[in-house]
Short mmCIF file of C-alpha atoms and ligand atoms in Angstrom, two decimals:
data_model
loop_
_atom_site.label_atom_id
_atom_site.label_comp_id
_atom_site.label_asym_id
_atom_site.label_seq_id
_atom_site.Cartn_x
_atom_site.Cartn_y
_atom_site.Cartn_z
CA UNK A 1 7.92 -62.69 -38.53
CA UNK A 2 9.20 -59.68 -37.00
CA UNK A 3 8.05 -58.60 -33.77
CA UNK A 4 8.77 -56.02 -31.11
CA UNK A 5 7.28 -56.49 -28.04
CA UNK A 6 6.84 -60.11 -27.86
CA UNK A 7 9.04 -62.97 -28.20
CA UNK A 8 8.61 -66.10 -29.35
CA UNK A 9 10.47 -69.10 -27.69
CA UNK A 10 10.05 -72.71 -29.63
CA UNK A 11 11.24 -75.85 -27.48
CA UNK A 12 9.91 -79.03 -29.58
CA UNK A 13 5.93 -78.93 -29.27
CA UNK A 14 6.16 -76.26 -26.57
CA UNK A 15 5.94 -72.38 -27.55
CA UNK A 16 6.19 -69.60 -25.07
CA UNK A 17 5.05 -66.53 -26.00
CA UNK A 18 6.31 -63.68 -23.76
CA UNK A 19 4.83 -59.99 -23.67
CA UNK A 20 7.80 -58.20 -23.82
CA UNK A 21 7.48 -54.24 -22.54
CA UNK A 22 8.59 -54.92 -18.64
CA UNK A 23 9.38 -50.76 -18.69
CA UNK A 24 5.58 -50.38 -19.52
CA UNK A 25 4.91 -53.44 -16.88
CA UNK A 26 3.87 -55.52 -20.60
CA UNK A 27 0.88 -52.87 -20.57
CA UNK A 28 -0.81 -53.88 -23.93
CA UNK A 29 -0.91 -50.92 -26.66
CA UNK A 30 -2.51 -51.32 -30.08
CA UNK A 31 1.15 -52.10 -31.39
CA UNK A 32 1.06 -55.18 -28.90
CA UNK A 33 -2.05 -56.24 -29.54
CA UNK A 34 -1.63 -56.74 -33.22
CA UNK A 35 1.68 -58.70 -32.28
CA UNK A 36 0.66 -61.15 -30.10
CA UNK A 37 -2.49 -61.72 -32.54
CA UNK A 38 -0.05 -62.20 -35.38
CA UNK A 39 1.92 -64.68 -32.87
CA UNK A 40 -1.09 -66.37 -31.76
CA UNK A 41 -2.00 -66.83 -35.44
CA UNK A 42 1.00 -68.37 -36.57
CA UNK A 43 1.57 -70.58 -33.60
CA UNK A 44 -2.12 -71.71 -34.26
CA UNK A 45 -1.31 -72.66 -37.63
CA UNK A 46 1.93 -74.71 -37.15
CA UNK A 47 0.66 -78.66 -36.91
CA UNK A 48 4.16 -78.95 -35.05
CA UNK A 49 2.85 -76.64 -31.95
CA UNK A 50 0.70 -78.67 -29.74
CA UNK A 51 0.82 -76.50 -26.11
CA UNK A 52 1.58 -72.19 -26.05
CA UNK A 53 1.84 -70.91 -22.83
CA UNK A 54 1.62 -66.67 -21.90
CA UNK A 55 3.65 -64.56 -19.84
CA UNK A 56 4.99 -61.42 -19.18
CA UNK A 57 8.89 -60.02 -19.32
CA UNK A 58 10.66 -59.66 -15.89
CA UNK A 59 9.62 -60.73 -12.79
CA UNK A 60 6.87 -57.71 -11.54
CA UNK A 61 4.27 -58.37 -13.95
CA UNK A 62 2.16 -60.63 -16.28
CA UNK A 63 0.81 -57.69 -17.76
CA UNK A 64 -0.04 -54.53 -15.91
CA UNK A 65 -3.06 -53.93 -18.00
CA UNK A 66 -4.53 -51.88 -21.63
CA UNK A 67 -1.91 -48.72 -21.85
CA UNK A 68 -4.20 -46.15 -20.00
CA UNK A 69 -1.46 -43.56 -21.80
CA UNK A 70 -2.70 -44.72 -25.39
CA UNK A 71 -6.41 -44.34 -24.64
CA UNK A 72 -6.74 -41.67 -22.16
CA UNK A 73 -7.77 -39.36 -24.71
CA UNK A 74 -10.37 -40.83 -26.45
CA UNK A 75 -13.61 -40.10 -27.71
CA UNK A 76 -16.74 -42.65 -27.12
CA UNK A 77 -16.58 -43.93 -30.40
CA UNK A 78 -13.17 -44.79 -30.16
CA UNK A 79 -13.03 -46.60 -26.54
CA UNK A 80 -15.92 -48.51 -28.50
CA UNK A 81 -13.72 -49.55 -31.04
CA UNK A 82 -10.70 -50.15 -29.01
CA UNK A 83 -12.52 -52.89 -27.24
CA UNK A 84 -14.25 -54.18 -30.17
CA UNK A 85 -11.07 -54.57 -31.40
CA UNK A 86 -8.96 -55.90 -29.11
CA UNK A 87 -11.91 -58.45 -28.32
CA UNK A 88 -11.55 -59.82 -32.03
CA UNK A 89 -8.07 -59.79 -32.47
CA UNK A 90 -6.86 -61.11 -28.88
CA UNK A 91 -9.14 -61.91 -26.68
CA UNK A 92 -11.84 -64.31 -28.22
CA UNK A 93 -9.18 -65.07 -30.88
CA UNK A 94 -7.12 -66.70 -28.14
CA UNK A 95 -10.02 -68.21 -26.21
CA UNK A 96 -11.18 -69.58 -29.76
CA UNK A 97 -8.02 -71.15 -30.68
CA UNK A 98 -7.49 -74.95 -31.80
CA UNK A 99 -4.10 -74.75 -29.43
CA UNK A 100 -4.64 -74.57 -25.49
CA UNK A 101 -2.99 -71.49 -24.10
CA UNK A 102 -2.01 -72.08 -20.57
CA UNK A 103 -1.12 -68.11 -19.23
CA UNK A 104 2.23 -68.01 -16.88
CA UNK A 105 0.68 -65.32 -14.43
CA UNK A 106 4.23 -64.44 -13.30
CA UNK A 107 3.16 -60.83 -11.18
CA UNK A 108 0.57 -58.26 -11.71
CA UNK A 109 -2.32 -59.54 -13.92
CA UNK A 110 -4.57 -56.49 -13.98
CA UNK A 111 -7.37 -54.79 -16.09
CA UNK A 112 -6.46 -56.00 -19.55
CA UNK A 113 -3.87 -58.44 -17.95
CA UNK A 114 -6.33 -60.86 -16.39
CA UNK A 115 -8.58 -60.19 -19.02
CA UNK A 116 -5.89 -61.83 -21.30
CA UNK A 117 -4.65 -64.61 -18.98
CA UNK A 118 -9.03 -65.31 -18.33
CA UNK A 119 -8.90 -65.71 -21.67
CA UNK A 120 -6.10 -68.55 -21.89
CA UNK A 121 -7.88 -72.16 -21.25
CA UNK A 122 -6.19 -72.29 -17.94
CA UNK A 123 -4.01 -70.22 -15.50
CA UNK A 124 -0.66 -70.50 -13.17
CA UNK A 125 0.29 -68.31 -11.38
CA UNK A 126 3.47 -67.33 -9.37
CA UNK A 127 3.90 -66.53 -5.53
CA UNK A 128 3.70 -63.05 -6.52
CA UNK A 129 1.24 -62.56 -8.79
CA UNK A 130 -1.37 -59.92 -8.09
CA UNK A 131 -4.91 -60.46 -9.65
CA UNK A 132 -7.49 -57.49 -10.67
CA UNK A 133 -9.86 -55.60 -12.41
CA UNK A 134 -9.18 -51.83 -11.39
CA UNK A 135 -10.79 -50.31 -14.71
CA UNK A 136 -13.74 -48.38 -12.30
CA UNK A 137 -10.96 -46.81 -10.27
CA UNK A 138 -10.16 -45.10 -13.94
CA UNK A 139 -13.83 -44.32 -14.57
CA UNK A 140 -14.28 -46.98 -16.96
CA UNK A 141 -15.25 -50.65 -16.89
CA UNK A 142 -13.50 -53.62 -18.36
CA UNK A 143 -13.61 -53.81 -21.88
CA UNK A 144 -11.70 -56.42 -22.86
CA UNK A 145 -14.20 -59.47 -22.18
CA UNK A 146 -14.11 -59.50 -18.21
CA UNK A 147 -17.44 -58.70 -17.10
CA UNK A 148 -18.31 -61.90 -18.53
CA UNK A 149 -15.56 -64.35 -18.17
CA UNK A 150 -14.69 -63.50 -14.24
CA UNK A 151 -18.35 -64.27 -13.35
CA UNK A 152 -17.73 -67.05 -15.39
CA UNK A 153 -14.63 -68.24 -13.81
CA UNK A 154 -14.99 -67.30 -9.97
CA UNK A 155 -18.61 -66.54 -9.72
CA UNK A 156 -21.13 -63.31 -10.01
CA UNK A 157 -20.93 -62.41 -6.19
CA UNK A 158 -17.00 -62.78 -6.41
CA UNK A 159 -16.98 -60.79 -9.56
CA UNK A 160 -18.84 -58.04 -8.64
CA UNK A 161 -17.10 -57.74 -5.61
CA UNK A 162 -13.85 -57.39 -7.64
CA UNK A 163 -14.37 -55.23 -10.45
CA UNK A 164 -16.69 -52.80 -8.24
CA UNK A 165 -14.18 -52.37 -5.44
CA UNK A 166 -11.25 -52.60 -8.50
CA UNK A 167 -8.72 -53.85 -5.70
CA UNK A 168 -6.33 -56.43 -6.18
CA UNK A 169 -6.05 -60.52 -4.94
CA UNK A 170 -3.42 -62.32 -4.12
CA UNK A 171 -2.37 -66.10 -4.89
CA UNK A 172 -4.44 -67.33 -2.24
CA UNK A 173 -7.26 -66.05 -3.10
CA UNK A 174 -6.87 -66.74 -6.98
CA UNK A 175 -6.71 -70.35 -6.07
CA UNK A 176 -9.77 -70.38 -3.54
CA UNK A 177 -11.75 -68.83 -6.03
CA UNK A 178 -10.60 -71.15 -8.75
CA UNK A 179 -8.88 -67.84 -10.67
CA UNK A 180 -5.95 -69.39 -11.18
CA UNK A 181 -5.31 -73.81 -10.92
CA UNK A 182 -1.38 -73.85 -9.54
CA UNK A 183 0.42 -71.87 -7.85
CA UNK A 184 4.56 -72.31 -8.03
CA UNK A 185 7.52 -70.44 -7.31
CA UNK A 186 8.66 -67.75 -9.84
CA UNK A 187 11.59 -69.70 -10.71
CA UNK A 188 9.12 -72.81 -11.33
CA UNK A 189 6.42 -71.12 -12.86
CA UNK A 190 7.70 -72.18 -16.45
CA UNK A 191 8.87 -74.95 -15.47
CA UNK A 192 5.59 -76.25 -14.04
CA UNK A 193 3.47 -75.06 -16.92
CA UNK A 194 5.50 -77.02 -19.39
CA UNK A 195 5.42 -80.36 -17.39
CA UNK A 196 1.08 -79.72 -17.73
CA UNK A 197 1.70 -78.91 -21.28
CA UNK A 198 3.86 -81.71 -22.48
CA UNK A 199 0.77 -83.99 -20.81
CA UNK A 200 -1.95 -82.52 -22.62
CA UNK A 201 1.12 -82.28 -25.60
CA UNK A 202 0.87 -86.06 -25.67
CA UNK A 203 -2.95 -86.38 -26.31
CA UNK A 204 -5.39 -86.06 -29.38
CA UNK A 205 -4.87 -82.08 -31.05
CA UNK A 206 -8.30 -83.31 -33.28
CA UNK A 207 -9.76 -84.28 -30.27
CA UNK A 208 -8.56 -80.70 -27.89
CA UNK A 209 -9.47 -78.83 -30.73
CA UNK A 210 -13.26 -80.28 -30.69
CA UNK A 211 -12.88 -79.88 -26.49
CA UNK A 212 -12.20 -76.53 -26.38
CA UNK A 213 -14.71 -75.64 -28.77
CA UNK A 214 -17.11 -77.70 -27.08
CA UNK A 215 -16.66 -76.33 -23.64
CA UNK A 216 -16.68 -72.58 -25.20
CA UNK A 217 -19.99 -73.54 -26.64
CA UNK A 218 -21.54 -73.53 -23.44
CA UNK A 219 -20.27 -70.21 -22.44
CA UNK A 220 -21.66 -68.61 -25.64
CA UNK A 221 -25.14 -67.44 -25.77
CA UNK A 222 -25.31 -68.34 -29.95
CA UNK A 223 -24.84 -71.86 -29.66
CA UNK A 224 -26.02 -74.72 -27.62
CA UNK A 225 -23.29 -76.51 -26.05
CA UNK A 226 -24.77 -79.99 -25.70
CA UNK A 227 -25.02 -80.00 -29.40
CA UNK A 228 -21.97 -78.88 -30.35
CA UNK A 229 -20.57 -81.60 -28.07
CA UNK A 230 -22.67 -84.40 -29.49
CA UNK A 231 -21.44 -83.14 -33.22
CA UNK A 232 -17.85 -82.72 -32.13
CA UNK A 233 -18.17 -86.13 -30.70
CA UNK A 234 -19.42 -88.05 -33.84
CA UNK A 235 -16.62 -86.25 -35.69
CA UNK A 236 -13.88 -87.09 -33.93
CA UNK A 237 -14.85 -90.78 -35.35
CA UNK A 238 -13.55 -89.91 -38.38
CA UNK A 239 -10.43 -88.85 -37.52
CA UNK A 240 -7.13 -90.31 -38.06
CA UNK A 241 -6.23 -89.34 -34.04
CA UNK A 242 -8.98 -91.82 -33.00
CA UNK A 243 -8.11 -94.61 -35.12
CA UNK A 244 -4.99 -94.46 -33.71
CA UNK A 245 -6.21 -93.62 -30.31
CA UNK A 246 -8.31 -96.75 -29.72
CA UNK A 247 -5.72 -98.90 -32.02
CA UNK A 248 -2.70 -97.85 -29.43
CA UNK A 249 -5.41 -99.02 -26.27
CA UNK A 250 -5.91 -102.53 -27.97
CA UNK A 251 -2.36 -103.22 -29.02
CA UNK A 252 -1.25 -101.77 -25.36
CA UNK A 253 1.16 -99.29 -26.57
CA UNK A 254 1.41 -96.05 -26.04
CA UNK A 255 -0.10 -93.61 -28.82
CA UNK A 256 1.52 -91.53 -31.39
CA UNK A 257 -0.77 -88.62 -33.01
CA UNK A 258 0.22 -86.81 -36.01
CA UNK A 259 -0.23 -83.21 -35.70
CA UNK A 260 -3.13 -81.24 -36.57
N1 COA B 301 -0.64 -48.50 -18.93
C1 COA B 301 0.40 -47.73 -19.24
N2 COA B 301 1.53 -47.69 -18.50
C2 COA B 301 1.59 -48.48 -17.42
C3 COA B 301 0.53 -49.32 -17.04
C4 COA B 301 -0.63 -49.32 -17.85
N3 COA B 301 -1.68 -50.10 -17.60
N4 COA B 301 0.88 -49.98 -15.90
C5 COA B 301 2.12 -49.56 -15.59
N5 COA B 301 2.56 -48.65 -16.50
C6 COA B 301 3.85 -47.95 -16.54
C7 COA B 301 3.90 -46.83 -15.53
O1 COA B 301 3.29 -45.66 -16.05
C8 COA B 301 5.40 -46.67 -15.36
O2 COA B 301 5.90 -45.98 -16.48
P1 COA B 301 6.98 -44.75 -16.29
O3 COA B 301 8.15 -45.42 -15.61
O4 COA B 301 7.26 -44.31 -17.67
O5 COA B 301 6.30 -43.77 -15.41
C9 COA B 301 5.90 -48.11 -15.47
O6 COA B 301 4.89 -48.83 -16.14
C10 COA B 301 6.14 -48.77 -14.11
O7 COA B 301 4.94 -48.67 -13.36
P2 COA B 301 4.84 -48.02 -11.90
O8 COA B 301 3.44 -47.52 -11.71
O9 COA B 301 5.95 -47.01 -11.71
O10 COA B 301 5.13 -49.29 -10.99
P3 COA B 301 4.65 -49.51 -9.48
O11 COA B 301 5.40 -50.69 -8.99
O12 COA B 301 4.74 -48.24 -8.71
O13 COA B 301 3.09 -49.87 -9.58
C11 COA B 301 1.16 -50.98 -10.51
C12 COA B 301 2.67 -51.04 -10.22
C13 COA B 301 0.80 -52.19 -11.38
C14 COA B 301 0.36 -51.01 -9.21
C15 COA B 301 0.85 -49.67 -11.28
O14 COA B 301 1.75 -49.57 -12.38
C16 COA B 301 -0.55 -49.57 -11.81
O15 COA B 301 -1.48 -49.32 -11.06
N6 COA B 301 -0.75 -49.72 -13.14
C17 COA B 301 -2.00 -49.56 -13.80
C18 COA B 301 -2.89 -50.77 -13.55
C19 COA B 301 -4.26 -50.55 -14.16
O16 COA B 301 -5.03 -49.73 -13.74
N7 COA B 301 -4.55 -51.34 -15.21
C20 COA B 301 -5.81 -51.33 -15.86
C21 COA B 301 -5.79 -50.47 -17.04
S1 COA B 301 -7.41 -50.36 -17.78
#
């Protein structure tokens, strides 16, 4: 796979995928977009890949946000389709994965930035980092999925409060609010993502696959997340992962799962 502004870094069940246009701050065009779906994809579908974790190129930003020079020009129909879009291919294609994505917030995480990293299964972020939605400071709103995963995340009041003032938080705040779960040094930041990943790296993929689709369920108005956890749960019965699971508890050894 070829790819231009994103690159892919394998290290045994670890990939990192980093956004890679630090002279545009990693501000995501179309061309991006289709990239790190086509990354995402085939990261997804390796059994070998157990943990991906997101960040941006150089040490300013995670990504700086959509690329206001590729849309500033556009007609209603096609802002509409822009986010329709980048929703499907990015955005709740990434949040909908079977593999967690842990985003790296290594500096600015704004508009379309934090929309991406919100839509990771967890954030860390770096001393730096610098947390927003400024889209109503561009007469627009977000469009990428975060007027209804920050509420989710931090909280309507704290939400609001963010996306209608469009300023920027810091670390601090991103942690208080429950934003972001760690916060490390820049020079850790990988580091410290990969130690999380290699734990969850050594667990069940069956049985994260069914958890993140479980815990998604209750976020979506469609489905009914109890349900989807009591189905998810009887399933995971069947599975090869929990035989060997429960088998590694009795015989006191440590388990071994096959990928997924
Ligand atoms: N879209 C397109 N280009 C962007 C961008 C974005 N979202 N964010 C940054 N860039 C570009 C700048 O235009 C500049 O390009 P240039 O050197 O060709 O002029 C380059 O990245 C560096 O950014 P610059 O603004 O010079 O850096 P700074 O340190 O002065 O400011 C920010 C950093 C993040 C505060 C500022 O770039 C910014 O406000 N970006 C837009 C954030 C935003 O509104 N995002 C939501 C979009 S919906």
């Amino acid at each position: 796979m070829k790819l231009k502004n994103v690159l892919l870094d394998i290290e045994g069940p670890l990939a990192v995928v980093t956004v890679n246009r630090p002279e545009k701050l990693n501000a995501l065009n179309k061309e991006t977009i289709t990239e790190l779906h086509q990354a995402f994809q085939s990261l997804d579908d390796d059994n070998e890949i157990r943990v991906i974790i997101l960040t941006g190129s150089g040490q300013k930003a995670f990504v700086a946000g959509a690329d206001i020079a590729e849309f500033a020009d556009y007609t209603a129909r096609e802002g509409k389709r822009l986010s329709k879009e980048g929703q499907e291919k990015l955005f709740n294609f990434v949040e909908n994965l079977k593999t967690p994505v842990i985003a790296a917030v290594n500096g600015f995480a704004l508009g379309g930035g934090l929309e991406l990293a919100m839509a990771c299964h967890f954030r860390v972020a770096s001393h730096n980092a610098r947390l927003g939605l400024p889209e109503v400071s561009l007469g627009v709103i977000p469009g990428y999925g975060g007027t209804q995963r920050l509420p989710q995340l931090v909280g309507k009041g704290r939400a609001m409060e963010m996306i209608l003032t469009a300023g920027m938080i810091d670390v601090d705040r991103a942690l208080d609010f429950g934003l972001v779960n760690h916060v490390t040094s820049i020079e850790e930041l990988i580091e410290y993502c990969k130690k999380i990943a290699l734990k969850i790296a050594s667990n069940s993929p069956i049985a994260i696959s069914y958890a993140i689709n479980a815990v998604n369920a209750g976020f979506n108005y469609d489905q009914d997340g109890f349900q989807t956890e009591i189905k998810a749960f009887g399933a995971c019965f069947a599975t090869e992962d929990f035989e060997e699971g429960t088998s590694a508890f009795m015989e006191k050894r440590k388990a071994d799962f096959p990928g997924h």
